[in-house]
PDB file of C-alpha atoms in Angstrom:
ATOM      1  CA  ILE E 121     -12.698  -1.336  -6.306  1.00 39.00           C
ATOM      2  CA  VAL E 122     -16.548  -1.732  -7.613  1.00 41.00           C
ATOM      3  CA  GLN E 123     -15.146  -4.878  -8.474  1.00 42.00           C
ATOM      4  CA  ILE E 124     -13.815  -6.247  -5.679  1.00 43.00           C
ATOM      5  CA  ILE E 125     -17.020  -5.034  -2.686  1.00 42.00           C
ATOM      6  CA  GLN E 126     -19.222  -6.438  -6.275  1.00 42.00           C
ATOM      7  CA  THR E 127     -18.102 -10.163  -5.373  1.00 44.00           C
ATOM      8  CA  SER E 128     -17.976 -10.301  -1.615  1.00 45.00           C
ATOM      9  CA  GLN E 129     -21.058  -9.808  -0.013  1.00 42.00           C
ATOM     10  CA  THR E 130     -18.885  -9.038   3.265  1.00 46.00           C
ATOM     11  CA  PHE E 131     -17.458  -6.323   2.030  1.00 43.00           C
ATOM     12  CA  HIS E 132     -20.196  -4.496   0.347  1.00 44.00           C
ATOM     13  CA  LYS E 133     -21.095  -0.848   1.387  1.00 47.00           C
ATOM     14  CA  SER E 134     -17.970  -0.235   3.172  1.00 61.00           C
ATOM     15  CA  LEU E 135     -15.850   2.419   3.502  1.00 61.00           C
ATOM     16  CA  ILE E 136     -12.250   3.263   3.127  1.00 62.00           C
ATOM     17  CA  ALA E 137      -9.847   4.291   5.693  1.00 55.00           C
ATOM     18  CA  HIS E 138      -7.303   6.734   3.851  1.00 60.00           C
ATOM     19  CA  LYS E 139      -3.594   6.075   5.390  1.00 55.00           C
ATOM     20  CA  GLY E 140      -5.369   3.583   8.091  1.00 56.00           C
ATOM     21  CA  GLY E 141      -8.250   6.369   9.304  1.00 58.00           C
ATOM     22  CA  ASN E 142      -7.642   9.267  11.321  1.00 63.00           C
ATOM     23  CA  ALA E 143      -8.076   7.593  15.205  1.00 57.00           C
ATOM     24  CA  GLY E 144      -3.978   7.470  15.251  1.00 61.00           C
ATOM     25  CA  THR E 145      -1.004   7.914  13.583  1.00 80.00           C
ATOM     26  CA  GLU E 146      -2.052   7.119   9.879  1.00 84.00           C
ATOM     27  CA  ASN E 147       0.147   4.592   7.591  1.00 86.00           C
ATOM     28  CA  THR E 148       0.903   2.263  11.545  1.00 92.00           C
ATOM     29  CA  ILE E 149      -0.780  -1.142  12.653  1.00 94.00           C
ATOM     30  CA  ALA E 150      -2.299   0.658  15.492  1.00 91.00           C
ATOM     31  CA  ASN E 151      -4.616   3.115  13.525  1.00 90.00           C
ATOM     32  CA  PHE E 152      -5.387  -0.604  10.733  1.00 91.00           C
ATOM     33  CA  GLU E 153      -6.242  -1.875  14.347  1.00 92.00           C
ATOM     34  CA  LEU E 154      -7.423   1.201  15.626  1.00 89.00           C
ATOM     35  CA  ALA E 155      -9.541   1.244  11.033  1.00 88.00           C
ATOM     36  CA  VAL E 156     -10.613  -2.204  12.259  1.00 89.00           C
ATOM     37  CA  ALA E 157     -11.765  -2.161  15.251  1.00 89.00           C
ATOM     38  CA  ASN E 158     -14.817   1.439  13.620  1.00 86.00           C
ATOM     39  CA  GLY E 159     -15.835  -1.351  11.924  1.00 86.00           C
ATOM     40  CA  TYR E 160     -13.104  -0.512   8.270  1.00 87.00           C
ATOM     41  CA  LYS E 161     -13.528  -3.471   6.153  1.00 89.00           C
ATOM     42  CA  ILE E 162     -10.383  -2.082   3.285  1.00 89.00           C
ATOM     43  CA  ILE E 163      -7.276   0.100   4.706  1.00 90.00           C
ATOM     44  CA  GLU E 164      -5.389   2.627   2.343  1.00 90.00           C
ATOM     45  CA  THR E 165      -2.054   3.184   2.755  1.00 92.00           C
ATOM     46  CA  ASP E 166       0.922   4.923   0.733  1.00 91.00           C
ATOM     47  CA  VAL E 167       3.872   2.232   0.021  1.00 95.00           C
ATOM     48  CA  ARG E 168       7.933   3.716  -0.087  1.00 95.00           C
ATOM     49  CA  PHE E 169      11.199   1.684  -0.229  1.00 96.00           C
ATOM     50  CA  THR E 170      14.712   2.001   1.690  1.00 97.00           C
ATOM     51  CA  ASN E 171      17.541   1.789   0.016  1.00 96.00           C
ATOM     52  CA  ASP E 172      18.430  -1.596   1.431  1.00 97.00           C
ATOM     53  CA  SER E 173      14.304  -2.311  -1.241  1.00 96.00           C
ATOM     54  CA  VAL E 174      12.373  -2.905   2.292  1.00 97.00           C
ATOM     55  CA  ALA E 175       8.239  -1.563   1.404  1.00 97.00           C
ATOM     56  CA  VAL E 176       7.606   0.984   3.860  1.00 97.00           C
ATOM     57  CA  LEU E 177       4.922   2.609   4.379  1.00 96.00           C
ATOM     58  CA  SER E 178       4.869   6.313   4.320  1.00 94.00           C
ATOM     59  CA  HIS E 179       2.673   8.484   2.767  1.00 90.00           C
ATOM     60  CA  ASP E 180       5.628  11.414   2.620  1.00 92.00           C
ATOM     61  CA  ALA E 181       9.081  10.681   1.510  1.00 94.00           C
ATOM     62  CA  SER E 182      10.753  11.895   3.915  1.00 95.00           C
ATOM     63  CA  PHE E 183       9.176  12.046   7.653  1.00 94.00           C
ATOM     64  CA  THR E 184      10.449  14.636  10.800  1.00 94.00           C
ATOM     65  CA  VAL E 185      11.219  12.595  13.959  1.00 94.00           C
ATOM     66  CA  ASN E 186      12.573  14.837  17.045  1.00 94.00           C
ATOM     67  CA  GLY E 187      13.445  18.083  14.591  1.00 96.00           C
ATOM     68  CA  THR E 188      15.274  15.487  12.458  1.00 96.00           C
ATOM     69  CA  SER E 189      13.999  14.379   8.732  1.00 97.00           C
ATOM     70  CA  TYR E 190      14.992  11.518   6.728  1.00 98.00           C
ATOM     71  CA  THR E 191      15.193  10.247   3.621  1.00 97.00           C
ATOM     72  CA  ILE E 192      12.880   7.290   3.035  1.00 97.00           C
ATOM     73  CA  ALA E 193      14.731   5.989  -0.201  1.00 96.00           C
ATOM     74  CA  ASN E 194      18.046   6.850   1.529  1.00 97.00           C
ATOM     75  CA  TYR E 195      18.819   4.828   4.764  1.00 98.00           C
ATOM     76  CA  THR E 196      18.008   0.959   5.566  1.00 98.00           C
ATOM     77  CA  TYR E 197      14.706  -0.326   7.380  1.00 98.00           C
ATOM     78  CA  GLU E 198      16.794  -0.994  10.644  1.00 98.00           C
ATOM     79  CA  GLU E 199      18.347   2.729  10.623  1.00 98.00           C
ATOM     80  CA  LEU E 200      14.673   4.091   9.912  1.00 98.00           C
ATOM     81  CA  LYS E 201      13.095   1.392  11.907  1.00 97.00           C
ATOM     82  CA  ALA E 202      15.521   3.100  15.328  1.00 97.00           C
ATOM     83  CA  VAL E 203      14.295   6.356  15.628  1.00 97.00           C
ATOM     84  CA  LYS E 204      10.622   5.317  14.044  1.00 96.00           C
ATOM     85  CA  SER E 205       9.260   2.542  16.059  1.00 94.00           C
ATOM     86  CA  ASN E 206       6.345   2.158  14.664  1.00 94.00           C
ATOM     87  CA  LEU E 207       7.529   2.599  11.111  1.00 96.00           C
ATOM     88  CA  ALA E 208       5.820  -0.706   9.721  1.00 96.00           C
ATOM     89  CA  THR E 209       7.013  -2.524   6.591  1.00 98.00           C
ATOM     90  CA  LEU E 210       3.658  -3.192   3.165  1.00 97.00           C
ATOM     91  CA  LYS E 211       4.505  -6.775   4.888  1.00 98.00           C
ATOM     92  CA  GLU E 212       3.872  -6.738   8.542  1.00 98.00           C
ATOM     93  CA  CYS E 213       0.222  -4.396   6.264  1.00 96.00           C
ATOM     94  CA  LEU E 214      -0.458  -7.481   4.624  1.00 97.00           C
ATOM     95  CA  LEU E 215      -0.100 -10.088   7.508  1.00 97.00           C
ATOM     96  CA  PHE E 216      -2.781  -7.544   9.315  1.00 96.00           C
ATOM     97  CA  ALA E 217      -5.081  -7.211   6.303  1.00 96.00           C
ATOM     98  CA  LYS E 218      -5.313 -11.078   5.574  1.00 96.00           C
ATOM     99  CA  LYS E 219      -4.991 -12.424   9.702  1.00 97.00           C
ATOM    100  CA  ASN E 220      -8.549  -9.313   9.762  1.00 96.00           C
ATOM    101  CA  ASN E 221     -10.212 -10.020   6.440  1.00 94.00           C
ATOM    102  CA  ILE E 222      -9.884  -6.890   5.068  1.00 93.00           C
ATOM    103  CA  ILE E 223      -8.715  -5.421   1.313  1.00 91.00           C
ATOM    104  CA  VAL E 224      -5.342  -2.985   1.685  1.00 94.00           C
ATOM    105  CA  ASP E 225      -5.157  -0.289  -1.240  1.00 91.00           C
ATOM    106  CA  ILE E 226      -1.797  -0.422  -2.204  1.00 93.00           C
ATOM    107  CA  ASP E 227      -1.575   3.587  -3.123  1.00 90.00           C
ATOM    108  CA  PHE E 228       2.233   4.552  -5.384  1.00 85.00           C
ATOM    109  CA  THR E 229       4.187   7.776  -6.197  1.00 74.00           C
ATOM    110  CA  LYS E 230       5.346   8.577  -9.284  1.00 68.00           C
ATOM    111  CA  GLU E 231       8.980   7.782  -8.641  1.00 75.00           C
ATOM    112  CA  THR E 232       7.539   3.869  -8.407  1.00 83.00           C
ATOM    113  CA  THR E 233      10.656   1.765  -9.960  1.00 87.00           C
ATOM    114  CA  SER E 234       9.871  -1.316 -12.078  1.00 88.00           C
ATOM    115  CA  ASN E 235      12.292  -2.759  -8.969  1.00 91.00           C
ATOM    116  CA  ASP E 236       9.593  -1.970  -6.706  1.00 92.00           C
ATOM    117  CA  ILE E 237       7.054  -2.864  -8.301  1.00 91.00           C
ATOM    118  CA  GLN E 238       8.018  -6.620  -8.401  1.00 93.00           C
ATOM    119  CA  ILE E 239       8.391  -6.894  -4.921  1.00 95.00           C
ATOM    120  CA  VAL E 240       4.727  -5.731  -4.120  1.00 94.00           C
ATOM    121  CA  TYR E 241       3.776  -7.361  -6.185  1.00 93.00           C
ATOM    122  CA  ASN E 242       6.379 -11.197  -4.915  1.00 94.00           C
ATOM    123  CA  LEU E 243       5.036  -9.609  -1.294  1.00 96.00           C
ATOM    124  CA  ILE E 244       0.794  -9.694  -2.795  1.00 94.00           C
ATOM    125  CA  SER E 245       0.864 -12.582  -3.937  1.00 93.00           C
ATOM    126  CA  THR E 246       4.014 -14.694  -1.996  1.00 95.00           C
ATOM    127  CA  PHE E 247       0.925 -13.653   0.960  1.00 94.00           C
ATOM    128  CA  GLY E 248      -1.495 -15.072  -1.264  1.00 92.00           C
ATOM    129  CA  MET E 249      -3.620 -11.105  -1.166  1.00 93.00           C
ATOM    130  CA  ASN E 250      -4.315 -10.657  -5.068  1.00 87.00           C
ATOM    131  CA  GLY E 251      -7.775 -10.751  -3.821  1.00 85.00           C
ATOM    132  CA  ARG E 252      -7.356  -8.731  -1.372  1.00 90.00           C
ATOM    133  CA  CYS E 253      -5.494  -5.602  -3.162  1.00 91.00           C
ATOM    134  CA  PHE E 254      -5.387  -2.655  -5.324  1.00 86.00           C
ATOM    135  CA  ILE E 255      -3.320  -0.883  -6.484  1.00 89.00           C
ATOM    136  CA  THR E 256      -3.681   2.995  -6.516  1.00 87.00           C
ATOM    137  CA  CYS E 257      -1.202   4.269  -9.593  1.00 86.00           C
ATOM    138  CA  ASN E 258      -0.510   5.714 -12.306  1.00 84.00           C
ATOM    139  CA  SER E 259      -1.159   4.714 -16.404  1.00 83.00           C
ATOM    140  CA  SER E 260       2.580   3.968 -16.648  1.00 83.00           C
ATOM    141  CA  VAL E 261       2.366   1.580 -13.171  1.00 86.00           C
ATOM    142  CA  ALA E 262      -1.363   0.232 -14.128  1.00 85.00           C
ATOM    143  CA  ARG E 263       1.393  -0.979 -16.866  1.00 85.00           C
ATOM    144  CA  SER E 264       3.885  -3.042 -15.760  1.00 86.00           C
ATOM    145  CA  PHE E 265       1.623  -4.358 -11.915  1.00 85.00           C
ATOM    146  CA  LEU E 266      -0.864  -6.116 -15.422  1.00 85.00           C
ATOM    147  CA  SER E 267       2.501  -8.040 -16.982  1.00 86.00           C
ATOM    148  CA  TYR E 268       2.517  -9.924 -13.586  1.00 82.00           C
ATOM    149  CA  SER E 269      -0.499  -9.873 -13.635  1.00 78.00           C
ATOM    150  CA  SER E 270      -4.540  -9.203 -15.453  1.00 72.00           C
ATOM    151  CA  ASN E 271      -6.226 -10.224 -12.446  1.00 75.00           C
ATOM    152  CA  LEU E 272      -5.096  -7.098 -10.129  1.00 78.00           C
ATOM    153  CA  CYS E 273      -6.878  -4.327  -8.887  1.00 82.00           C
ATOM    154  CA  ILE E 274      -6.080  -1.600 -11.333  1.00 83.00           C
ATOM    155  CA  CYS E 275      -7.414   2.206  -9.753  1.00 83.00           C
ATOM    156  CA  ILE E 276      -5.135   4.478 -12.243  1.00 82.00           C
ATOM    157  CA  SER E 277      -5.102   8.321 -10.507  1.00 75.00           C
ATOM    158  CA  GLN E 278      -3.575  10.019 -13.129  1.00 61.00           C
ATOM    159  CA  VAL E 279      -4.737   9.666 -16.674  1.00 54.00           C
ATOM    160  CA  ASN E 280      -5.244  11.685 -18.841  1.00 52.00           C
ATOM    161  CA  THR E 281      -6.476   9.821 -21.228  1.00 50.00           C
ATOM    162  CA  THR E 282      -7.865   6.890 -22.334  1.00 50.00           C
ATOM    163  CA  SER E 283      -5.075   4.736 -24.789  1.00 49.00           C
ATOM    164  CA  GLN E 284      -2.725   5.171 -21.466  1.00 47.00           C
ATOM    165  CA  ILE E 285      -3.943   1.486 -21.204  1.00 47.00           C
ATOM    166  CA  ASP E 286      -4.897  -1.117 -22.880  1.00 49.00           C
ATOM    167  CA  ASN E 287      -6.763  -3.904 -20.073  1.00 45.00           C
TER     168      ASN E 287
END
């Protein structure tokens, strides 16, 4: 975070809108719009993966709609979107961030797979967001991301010793 903020005049002294801020439904494009309207230059979001490998935005592994619980990993993106219309994808988030010139903190869970990491790295690269994103994750996930690029900004959230990560 410090490296990004120090190298950019625009983002000096910025606050991070956790899950897009608390003005609306968390981890939605509508909430990110409210965060930008309220002056936030950095948004944090959580990423989960559907069973057809779409990166969607959700803090929890499941959500409930009308009393029915949906575990994200057990459904396709289209199935989930049919019951939760404001379910956003990481692709939508990155496009929104690029359009609005903001930084995205992508928060990963412990259950992240190498395929998940590759999907996210490819999305970041495809949309030219390498310098506009940072990854919050454990040291194992950090190592995997750094194997794709040493230019990614990584925020390690669960380190027991400094020897867990080489760089």
